[in-house]
């Protein structure tokens, strides 16, 4: 059954990819937009690092590891789990009702509804930035540290997916909740890429416990670069960020299932 | 009578927003949090630095916060209103724009005017709160305030034409999603939303001087914080006015070309 589902998902993805190629210029521009969007983060970070002497006591090479981790996690999220973002119109137009009567998980159908062309651009820049950050890094990249970085990227992907799945669950009842998703994306892009200890404690606390953006890349990068004790949270909490990302994602999937069970649609 | 019709077209989007409390609440919270975060970030960055790139801490914080407030001017969820050009092109309903006793150009302009006035109400309210809480500094003098207001008006006018040009692209390519995203990126980067242009390398500042984006936001905000002195305001305002004229002519021409491509019910 699982093999059949994977095969079907692969076929749908191939068809979606071909459908995206129908509008060639739009396809190329979507690849470009993924790239330039991420370049904007690099530009901002570079300008700040050039004009100001370090950020929050971090060297520029250490700081670069934060946007690199976040971007790679974001690119993987866009590629594999990103269709939960912007699902409001899908729900508002009643398209999700059709998914309910098909013999496939609604979540999987939502993920397969379109091929994320912009992920190509996102991942290209993210891989480039990660390569740049690692080449500038003076850390000893042992097997343990490298493994932690890989796990951190995956954890960041799951955490981002968890946040957008929670918003999508809310959108099942309030389609306007989609608006929060775009705000979340903006916050992740702007404040998920810098050492948050540059911000006042209350604001840093909000981005840790209110909106857990700090767990996406800041805390894992702090642990990797030896800043784990100065993040404002216990070291162990910063260190288990990848695991928290996975747990948050599993929790969000339960929330999605519960919300879908209570979805009434237009006709009740 | 014409004014009444114009008022009815202009108020469509603001009324739609006012009847969607969750979006209003989200907009309020988003604006408040964004202002606090941006002000905190720039305060933190200046903690160990004095004047950088000719901008003091107060100037940089004021610039960054005003940029956030100005971004509210066109931050509406236009897609939710289902009256965007791309949606009409997709569903074939763009033809109705050409069947009304109101030209598409006029209708588009009135809708945009309503949206920008609605956004202005948010921005002004936010500015008043920021001024009251001393998050931003007031303009240096009444003359600076006047020149800033004029420059902001011209900047929004330019932004209107730039957005219009991207929407007009739909008449020729059917889709403009990617172009719109690239425009938003270019607008944010080259107008100084991400960071004041004064922080960027010289080549970048020179490049942006040849594009209309810096005239939409960087010029008015630089006038406000005093990075462009009043004595240099004349040339800056002139450049903005030239962009308004050039883009007005360009979009007028494109409206004509676009009208030839609209097909009603298959022919």
Coordinates of C-alpha atoms in Angstrom, one line a residue:
Chain A
X1 CA 0.0 0.0 0.0
X2 CA 2.8 2.4 1.0
X3 CA 4.8 1.5 -2.1
X4 CA 1.7 2.2 -4.2
X5 CA 1.2 5.6 -2.6
X6 CA 4.8 6.5 -3.1
X7 CA 4.6 5.5 -6.8
X8 CA 1.4 7.5 -7.2
X9 CA 2.9 10.5 -5.5
X10 CA 5.9 10.4 -7.7
X11 CA 3.7 10.2 -10.9
X12 CA 1.6 13.2 -9.7
X13 CA 4.8 15.1 -8.9
X14 CA 6.1 14.4 -12.4
X15 CA 2.9 15.6 -14.0
X16 CA 2.8 18.7 -11.7
X17 CA 6.4 19.5 -12.8
X18 CA 5.4 19.2 -16.5
X19 CA 2.4 21.4 -15.8
X20 CA 4.7 24.1 -14.4
X21 CA 6.8 23.9 -17.6
X22 CA 3.8 24.8 -19.7
X23 CA 4.4 28.5 -18.9
X24 CA 8.2 28.5 -19.5
X25 CA 8.9 32.2 -18.7
X26 CA 6.8 31.9 -15.5
X27 CA 8.7 28.7 -14.6
X28 CA 12.1 30.3 -15.0
X29 CA 10.9 33.4 -13.1
X30 CA 9.7 31.2 -10.2
X31 CA 13.1 29.6 -10.0
X32 CA 14.6 33.1 -10.0
X33 CA 12.3 34.4 -7.4
X34 CA 13.2 31.5 -5.0
X35 CA 16.8 32.6 -5.5
X36 CA 16.5 36.3 -5.3
X37 CA 14.3 36.1 -2.2
X38 CA 17.0 34.3 -0.4
X39 CA 19.7 36.6 -1.8
X40 CA 17.8 39.4 -0.1
X41 CA 18.5 37.8 3.3
X42 CA 22.2 37.5 2.4
X43 CA 22.3 41.1 1.2
X44 CA 20.8 42.3 4.5
X45 CA 23.0 40.1 6.6
X46 CA 26.1 41.2 4.6
X47 CA 25.3 44.9 5.0
X48 CA 24.7 44.6 8.7
X49 CA 27.9 42.5 9.2
X50 CA 29.9 45.0 7.2
X51 CA 28.6 48.1 8.9
X52 CA 28.4 46.9 12.4
X53 CA 31.1 45.1 14.4
X54 CA 29.7 41.7 14.8
X55 CA 26.2 40.9 16.0
X56 CA 25.5 40.1 19.6
X57 CA 29.1 39.0 20.2
X58 CA 29.2 36.6 17.3
X59 CA 31.9 36.6 14.6
X60 CA 30.6 37.1 11.1
X61 CA 31.5 33.5 10.1
X62 CA 29.4 32.2 13.0
X63 CA 26.5 34.5 12.2
X64 CA 26.5 33.2 8.6
X65 CA 25.8 29.7 9.9
X66 CA 22.3 30.9 11.1
X67 CA 20.9 32.1 7.7
X68 CA 22.6 29.1 6.0
X69 CA 20.9 26.7 8.3
X70 CA 17.5 28.5 8.2
X71 CA 17.6 28.8 4.4
X72 CA 18.5 25.2 3.8
X73 CA 15.7 24.1 6.2
X74 CA 13.3 26.5 4.5
X75 CA 14.3 25.2 1.0
X76 CA 13.6 21.6 2.1
X77 CA 10.4 22.7 3.7
X78 CA 9.2 24.4 0.5
X79 CA 10.2 21.3 -1.6
X80 CA 8.6 18.6 0.6
X81 CA 6.0 20.1 3.0
X82 CA 5.5 23.7 1.8
X83 CA 2.0 23.5 0.3
X84 CA 0.4 23.9 3.7
X85 CA 1.4 27.5 3.3
X86 CA -1.2 29.6 1.4
X87 CA -3.8 26.9 1.7
X88 CA -6.5 29.5 2.6
X89 CA -7.7 30.0 -0.9
X90 CA -7.7 26.3 -1.6
X91 CA -10.1 25.9 1.4
X92 CA -12.1 29.1 0.6
X93 CA -12.8 27.9 -3.0
X94 CA -14.0 24.5 -1.7
X95 CA -11.3 22.5 -3.4
X96 CA -10.4 20.7 -0.2
X97 CA -13.9 19.2 -0.2
X98 CA -13.0 17.2 -3.3
X99 CA -9.9 15.9 -1.5
X100 CA -12.2 14.5 1.3
X101 CA -13.9 12.0 -1.0
X102 CA -10.7 10.7 -2.7
X103 CA -9.0 7.5 -1.4
X104 CA -5.8 9.3 -0.4
X105 CA -4.8 11.2 2.7
X106 CA -6.0 14.8 2.4
X107 CA -2.6 16.1 3.7
X108 CA -0.8 14.2 0.9
X109 CA -3.2 15.5 -1.7
X110 CA -2.6 19.0 -0.5
X111 CA 1.1 18.5 -0.7
X112 CA 0.8 17.1 -4.2
X113 CA -1.5 19.9 -5.6
X114 CA 1.4 21.8 -7.3
X115 CA 5.1 21.5 -7.9
X116 CA 7.0 24.1 -5.9
X117 CA 9.2 25.5 -8.7
X118 CA 10.6 28.3 -6.4
X119 CA 12.2 25.6 -4.2
X120 CA 14.8 25.0 -6.9
X121 CA 16.0 28.6 -6.5
X122 CA 15.6 28.5 -2.7
X123 CA 17.8 25.4 -2.4
X124 CA 20.4 26.6 -4.9
X125 CA 21.1 29.7 -2.9
X126 CA 20.8 27.9 0.4
X127 CA 23.4 25.3 -0.6
X128 CA 25.7 28.0 -1.9
X129 CA 25.3 30.0 1.3
X130 CA 25.9 26.9 3.4
X131 CA 29.1 26.0 1.4
X132 CA 30.2 29.6 1.9
X133 CA 29.5 29.6 5.6
X134 CA 31.3 26.2 6.1
X135 CA 34.3 27.4 4.1
X136 CA 34.6 30.5 6.3
X137 CA 34.0 28.6 9.5
X138 CA 37.0 28.0 11.8
X139 CA 35.2 25.3 13.6
X140 CA 36.5 21.7 13.5
X141 CA 33.8 19.9 11.6
X142 CA 34.0 16.5 13.2
X143 CA 31.5 13.8 12.4
X144 CA 29.5 14.7 15.5
X145 CA 29.3 18.3 14.6
X146 CA 28.4 17.6 11.0
X147 CA 25.7 15.1 12.0
X148 CA 24.3 17.7 14.4
X149 CA 24.2 20.3 11.6
X150 CA 22.3 17.8 9.3
X151 CA 19.8 17.0 12.1
X152 CA 19.4 20.7 12.8
X153 CA 18.5 21.5 9.2
X154 CA 15.9 18.7 9.2
X155 CA 14.6 19.9 12.6
X156 CA 14.3 23.4 11.2
X157 CA 12.4 22.0 8.3
X158 CA 10.0 20.2 10.6
X159 CA 9.5 23.2 12.8
X160 CA 8.7 25.5 9.9
X161 CA 6.3 22.9 8.6
X162 CA 4.7 22.6 12.1
X163 CA 4.1 26.4 12.2
X164 CA 2.5 26.4 8.8
X165 CA 0.5 23.3 9.4
X166 CA -0.9 24.9 12.6
X167 CA -1.9 28.0 10.5
X168 CA -3.4 25.7 7.8
X169 CA -5.4 23.9 10.6
X170 CA -6.8 27.3 11.7
X171 CA -7.6 28.1 8.0
X172 CA -9.9 25.1 7.9
X173 CA -12.2 27.1 10.2
X174 CA -11.2 30.7 9.5
X175 CA -9.9 31.1 5.9
X176 CA -8.6 34.6 6.8
X177 CA -6.0 32.8 9.0
X178 CA -4.0 32.4 5.8
X179 CA -3.0 36.0 6.4
X180 CA -1.1 34.9 9.5
X181 CA 0.9 32.5 7.3
X182 CA 2.3 35.3 5.3
X183 CA 3.3 37.2 8.4
X184 CA 5.0 34.1 9.8
X185 CA 7.0 33.8 6.6
X186 CA 8.0 37.4 6.8
X187 CA 9.1 37.0 10.5
X188 CA 11.0 33.8 9.7
X189 CA 12.8 35.5 6.8
X190 CA 13.6 38.7 8.8
X191 CA 14.3 37.6 12.3
X192 CA 15.1 33.9 11.9
X193 CA 18.5 34.6 10.4
X194 CA 20.3 36.6 13.2
X195 CA 21.6 36.1 16.7
X196 CA 18.5 37.0 18.7
X197 CA 20.6 38.1 21.7
X198 CA 21.0 41.4 19.8
X199 CA 17.3 42.0 20.7
X200 CA 16.0 43.0 24.1
X201 CA 15.2 40.0 26.4
X202 CA 11.4 40.4 26.2
X203 CA 11.5 40.5 22.4
X204 CA 13.9 37.5 22.3
X205 CA 11.6 35.7 24.7
X206 CA 8.7 36.3 22.4
X207 CA 10.6 34.8 19.5
X208 CA 11.5 31.8 21.6
X209 CA 8.4 31.0 23.6
X210 CA 5.7 32.9 21.7
X211 CA 6.7 32.2 18.1
X212 CA 9.5 29.6 18.4
X213 CA 11.6 31.0 15.6
X214 CA 14.7 30.8 17.7
X215 CA 14.6 27.0 17.5
X216 CA 14.7 26.9 13.7
X217 CA 18.4 28.0 13.3
X218 CA 19.6 30.4 16.0
X219 CA 19.8 27.8 18.9
X220 CA 21.3 25.0 16.8
X221 CA 23.9 27.4 15.4
X222 CA 24.6 28.7 18.9
X223 CA 25.3 25.1 20.1
X224 CA 27.5 24.5 17.1
X225 CA 29.6 27.6 17.5
X226 CA 30.0 27.6 21.3
X227 CA 27.4 30.3 22.0
X228 CA 25.0 27.8 23.6
X229 CA 25.3 29.3 27.1
X230 CA 24.5 32.9 26.1
X231 CA 21.2 32.3 24.3
X232 CA 19.0 33.1 27.3
X233 CA 17.6 29.5 27.6
X234 CA 19.1 26.5 29.3
X235 CA 21.8 24.8 27.1
X236 CA 20.0 21.5 26.9
X237 CA 16.9 23.2 25.6
X238 CA 18.9 24.9 22.8
X239 CA 20.6 21.6 22.1
X240 CA 17.4 19.6 21.6
X241 CA 16.0 22.1 19.1
X242 CA 16.0 19.5 16.2
X243 CA 14.0 17.1 18.4
X244 CA 11.6 19.8 19.3
X245 CA 11.1 20.6 15.6
X246 CA 10.1 16.9 15.0
X247 CA 7.8 16.8 18.0
X248 CA 6.2 20.1 17.0
X249 CA 5.6 18.7 13.5
X250 CA 4.0 15.5 14.8
X251 CA 1.8 17.6 17.1
X252 CA 0.8 19.8 14.2
X253 CA -0.2 16.8 12.2
X254 CA -2.5 15.7 15.0
X255 CA -3.9 19.2 15.1
X256 CA -4.5 19.0 11.4
X257 CA -6.3 15.7 11.7
X258 CA -8.5 17.0 14.5
X259 CA -9.3 20.2 12.5
X260 CA -10.1 18.2 9.4
X261 CA -12.4 16.0 11.5
X262 CA -14.3 19.2 12.5
X263 CA -14.2 20.8 9.1
X264 CA -17.8 21.5 7.9
X265 CA -17.3 23.1 4.5
X266 CA -19.9 25.4 2.9
X267 CA -22.7 22.8 3.0
X268 CA -22.3 21.8 6.6
Chain B
X1 CA -22.6 62.3 -9.8
X2 CA -19.2 61.4 -11.1
X3 CA -17.7 62.0 -7.7
X4 CA -20.3 59.7 -6.1
X5 CA -19.4 56.9 -8.6
X6 CA -15.7 57.4 -7.9
X7 CA -16.3 57.2 -4.2
X8 CA -18.3 54.0 -4.6
X9 CA -15.4 52.4 -6.6
X10 CA -12.7 53.7 -4.3
X11 CA -14.4 52.4 -1.1
X12 CA -14.8 48.8 -2.3
X13 CA -11.6 47.4 -0.8
X14 CA -11.6 49.4 2.5
X15 CA -15.2 48.3 3.1
X16 CA -14.2 44.7 2.4
X17 CA -11.4 45.0 5.0
X18 CA -13.7 46.6 7.5
X19 CA -16.1 43.7 7.2
X20 CA -13.3 41.2 7.9
X21 CA -12.4 41.6 11.6
X22 CA -9.8 38.8 11.7
X23 CA -7.8 40.5 8.9
X24 CA -8.1 43.8 10.7
X25 CA -6.9 42.3 13.9
X26 CA -4.1 40.5 12.2
X27 CA -3.0 43.7 10.4
X28 CA -2.9 45.6 13.8
X29 CA -1.0 42.9 15.6
X30 CA 1.4 42.4 12.6
X31 CA 2.1 46.1 12.4
X32 CA 2.7 46.5 16.1
X33 CA 5.0 43.4 16.4
X34 CA 6.9 44.4 13.3
X35 CA 7.5 48.0 14.6
X36 CA 8.7 46.7 18.0
X37 CA 11.0 44.1 16.4
X38 CA 12.5 46.5 13.8
X39 CA 13.1 49.2 16.5
X40 CA 14.6 46.6 18.8
X41 CA 16.9 45.3 16.1
X42 CA 18.3 48.7 15.1
X43 CA 18.7 49.7 18.8
X44 CA 20.6 46.5 19.3
X45 CA 22.8 47.0 16.3
X46 CA 23.7 50.6 17.4
X47 CA 24.5 49.4 21.0
X48 CA 28.2 49.5 20.3
X49 CA 28.4 51.9 17.4
X50 CA 28.0 55.6 17.0
X51 CA 27.1 57.2 13.6
X52 CA 27.3 54.7 10.8
X53 CA 27.1 55.6 7.1
X54 CA 26.1 59.1 8.1
X55 CA 23.1 57.8 10.1
X56 CA 22.9 58.2 13.9
X57 CA 21.0 55.7 16.0
X58 CA 17.8 57.8 16.2
X59 CA 17.9 58.4 12.4
X60 CA 18.4 54.7 11.6
X61 CA 15.6 53.6 14.0
X62 CA 13.2 56.3 12.7
X63 CA 14.0 55.4 9.1
X64 CA 13.4 51.7 9.7
X65 CA 10.2 52.2 11.7
X66 CA 8.8 54.6 9.1
X67 CA 9.7 52.1 6.4
X68 CA 7.6 49.5 8.2
X69 CA 4.7 51.9 8.5
X70 CA 4.9 53.0 4.9
X71 CA 4.8 49.4 3.8
X72 CA 1.2 49.3 5.2
X73 CA 0.2 51.7 2.4
X74 CA -0.1 48.9 -0.1
X75 CA -0.1 45.9 2.1
X76 CA -3.7 44.8 1.4
X77 CA -4.6 41.3 0.5
X78 CA -5.8 42.3 -2.9
X79 CA -6.2 38.6 -4.0
X80 CA -8.9 38.1 -1.3
X81 CA -11.0 40.8 -3.0
X82 CA -11.0 38.7 -6.2
X83 CA -10.7 41.8 -8.3
X84 CA -7.1 41.6 -9.4
X85 CA -6.1 41.6 -13.0
X86 CA -4.6 38.1 -12.9
X87 CA -7.8 36.7 -11.4
X88 CA -10.0 38.4 -14.1
X89 CA -7.6 37.1 -16.8
X90 CA -7.8 33.6 -15.4
X91 CA -11.6 33.5 -15.2
X92 CA -12.1 35.5 -18.4
X93 CA -14.0 38.2 -16.5
X94 CA -11.6 41.0 -17.5
X95 CA -14.0 41.7 -20.3
X96 CA -16.5 43.2 -17.9
X97 CA -14.0 46.0 -17.1
X98 CA -14.5 47.0 -20.8
X99 CA -18.3 46.8 -20.7
X100 CA -18.9 49.3 -17.9
X101 CA -19.6 53.0 -18.2
X102 CA -16.3 53.5 -16.5
X103 CA -13.0 52.9 -18.3
X104 CA -10.7 50.2 -17.0
X105 CA -8.0 52.8 -16.4
X106 CA -10.3 54.9 -14.2
X107 CA -11.7 51.9 -12.4
X108 CA -8.2 50.6 -11.6
X109 CA -7.0 54.0 -10.4
X110 CA -10.0 54.5 -8.2
X111 CA -9.6 51.1 -6.6
X112 CA -5.9 51.8 -6.0
X113 CA -6.7 55.2 -4.5
X114 CA -9.1 53.7 -2.0
X115 CA -6.6 51.1 -1.1
X116 CA -3.8 53.6 -0.5
X117 CA -6.0 55.9 1.5
X118 CA -7.0 53.0 3.7
X119 CA -3.4 52.0 4.1
X120 CA -2.5 55.7 4.8
X121 CA -5.0 55.6 7.7
X122 CA -3.1 52.7 9.2
X123 CA 0.2 54.3 8.6
X124 CA -0.8 57.7 10.1
X125 CA -2.3 56.0 13.2
X126 CA 0.8 53.9 13.6
X127 CA 3.0 57.0 13.2
X128 CA 1.0 58.9 15.8
X129 CA 1.5 56.1 18.3
X130 CA 5.3 55.8 17.5
X131 CA 5.7 59.6 17.9
X132 CA 3.8 59.6 21.2
X133 CA 6.0 56.7 22.6
X134 CA 9.2 58.3 21.2
X135 CA 10.0 55.3 19.0
X136 CA 10.5 57.8 16.1
X137 CA 11.8 61.3 16.2
X138 CA 9.6 64.2 14.8
X139 CA 10.8 65.9 11.6
X140 CA 13.4 68.6 12.0
X141 CA 11.1 71.5 11.1
X142 CA 7.7 72.3 9.5
X143 CA 9.5 72.7 6.2
X144 CA 11.0 69.2 6.4
X145 CA 7.6 67.8 7.3
X146 CA 6.0 69.6 4.2
X147 CA 8.7 68.4 1.8
X148 CA 8.5 64.9 3.3
X149 CA 4.7 64.8 2.7
X150 CA 5.1 66.0 -0.9
X151 CA 7.9 63.5 -1.5
X152 CA 5.8 60.6 0.0
X153 CA 2.9 61.5 -2.2
X154 CA 5.1 61.4 -5.3
X155 CA 6.7 58.2 -4.1
X156 CA 3.3 56.5 -3.7
X157 CA 2.3 57.8 -7.1
X158 CA 5.4 56.1 -8.6
X159 CA 4.6 52.9 -6.7
X160 CA 1.1 52.9 -8.1
X161 CA 2.4 53.0 -11.7
X162 CA 5.0 50.3 -11.0
X163 CA 2.3 48.0 -9.6
X164 CA 0.0 48.9 -12.5
X165 CA 2.8 47.9 -15.0
X166 CA 3.1 44.5 -13.3
X167 CA -0.6 44.0 -13.4
X168 CA -0.7 45.0 -17.1
X169 CA 1.8 42.3 -17.8
X170 CA -1.1 39.8 -17.3
X171 CA -2.6 41.0 -20.6
X172 CA 0.4 39.7 -22.4
X173 CA 1.7 36.7 -20.3
X174 CA -1.6 35.7 -18.5
X175 CA 0.4 35.1 -15.3
X176 CA 2.3 37.6 -13.3
X177 CA 2.8 35.9 -9.9
X178 CA 6.6 35.5 -10.3
X179 CA 7.0 39.0 -11.8
X180 CA 5.0 40.4 -8.8
X181 CA 7.2 38.6 -6.3
X182 CA 10.4 39.8 -8.1
X183 CA 8.9 43.3 -8.0
X184 CA 8.2 43.1 -4.3
X185 CA 11.8 41.9 -3.8
X186 CA 13.2 44.7 -5.9
X187 CA 11.0 47.3 -4.3
X188 CA 12.0 46.2 -0.8
X189 CA 15.7 46.0 -1.6
X190 CA 16.1 49.0 -3.8
X191 CA 13.8 51.3 -2.0
X192 CA 15.6 50.7 1.3
X193 CA 13.0 48.7 3.2
X194 CA 15.5 45.9 4.2
X195 CA 18.1 48.5 5.2
X196 CA 18.6 52.2 4.4
X197 CA 20.4 52.5 1.0
X198 CA 23.1 54.6 2.8
X199 CA 24.4 51.4 4.3
X200 CA 25.0 49.8 0.9
X201 CA 28.2 50.0 -1.2
X202 CA 28.6 53.0 -3.5
X203 CA 28.0 51.0 -6.7
X204 CA 24.7 49.8 -5.3
X205 CA 23.6 53.3 -4.4
X206 CA 24.6 54.5 -7.9
X207 CA 22.7 51.6 -9.6
X208 CA 19.5 52.3 -7.5
X209 CA 19.6 55.9 -8.6
X210 CA 18.8 54.9 -12.1
X211 CA 15.7 52.9 -11.1
X212 CA 12.4 54.2 -9.8
X213 CA 12.3 52.2 -6.6
X214 CA 14.5 54.4 -4.5
X215 CA 12.2 57.3 -5.3
X216 CA 9.2 55.5 -3.7
X217 CA 10.5 55.3 -0.2
X218 CA 14.2 56.0 0.3
X219 CA 13.9 59.6 -0.9
X220 CA 11.0 60.6 1.3
X221 CA 12.4 58.9 4.4
X222 CA 15.9 60.3 3.8
X223 CA 14.3 63.7 3.7
X224 CA 12.4 63.0 6.9
X225 CA 15.4 61.9 8.9
X226 CA 17.6 64.6 7.5
X227 CA 20.0 62.4 5.5
X228 CA 19.0 64.5 2.5
X229 CA 19.2 68.1 3.6
X230 CA 16.4 70.6 2.6
X231 CA 18.9 72.3 0.3
X232 CA 19.1 69.1 -1.8
X233 CA 15.3 68.4 -1.7
X234 CA 14.6 70.2 -5.1
X235 CA 16.6 67.8 -7.3
X236 CA 15.3 64.8 -5.4
X237 CA 11.6 65.9 -5.8
X238 CA 12.3 66.7 -9.5
X239 CA 13.6 63.1 -10.1
X240 CA 10.4 61.8 -8.5
X241 CA 8.2 64.0 -10.7
X242 CA 10.1 62.8 -13.8
X243 CA 9.5 59.2 -12.8
X244 CA 5.8 59.9 -12.3
X245 CA 5.6 61.5 -15.8
X246 CA 7.6 58.7 -17.5
X247 CA 5.6 55.9 -15.9
X248 CA 2.3 57.6 -16.5
X249 CA 3.0 57.8 -20.2
X250 CA 4.3 54.2 -20.3
X251 CA 1.3 52.7 -18.5
X252 CA -1.1 54.8 -20.7
X253 CA 0.4 53.3 -23.8
X254 CA 0.2 49.7 -22.3
X255 CA -3.5 50.2 -21.5
X256 CA -4.1 50.9 -25.2
X257 CA -2.1 47.8 -26.3
X258 CA -3.8 45.7 -23.6
X259 CA -7.3 46.7 -24.8
X260 CA -6.5 45.1 -28.2
X261 CA -5.8 41.8 -26.6
X262 CA -9.1 41.4 -24.6
X263 CA -11.3 38.9 -26.3
X264 CA -15.0 38.6 -25.3
X265 CA -16.6 35.1 -25.2
X266 CA -14.1 33.6 -27.7
X267 CA -14.1 36.3 -30.4

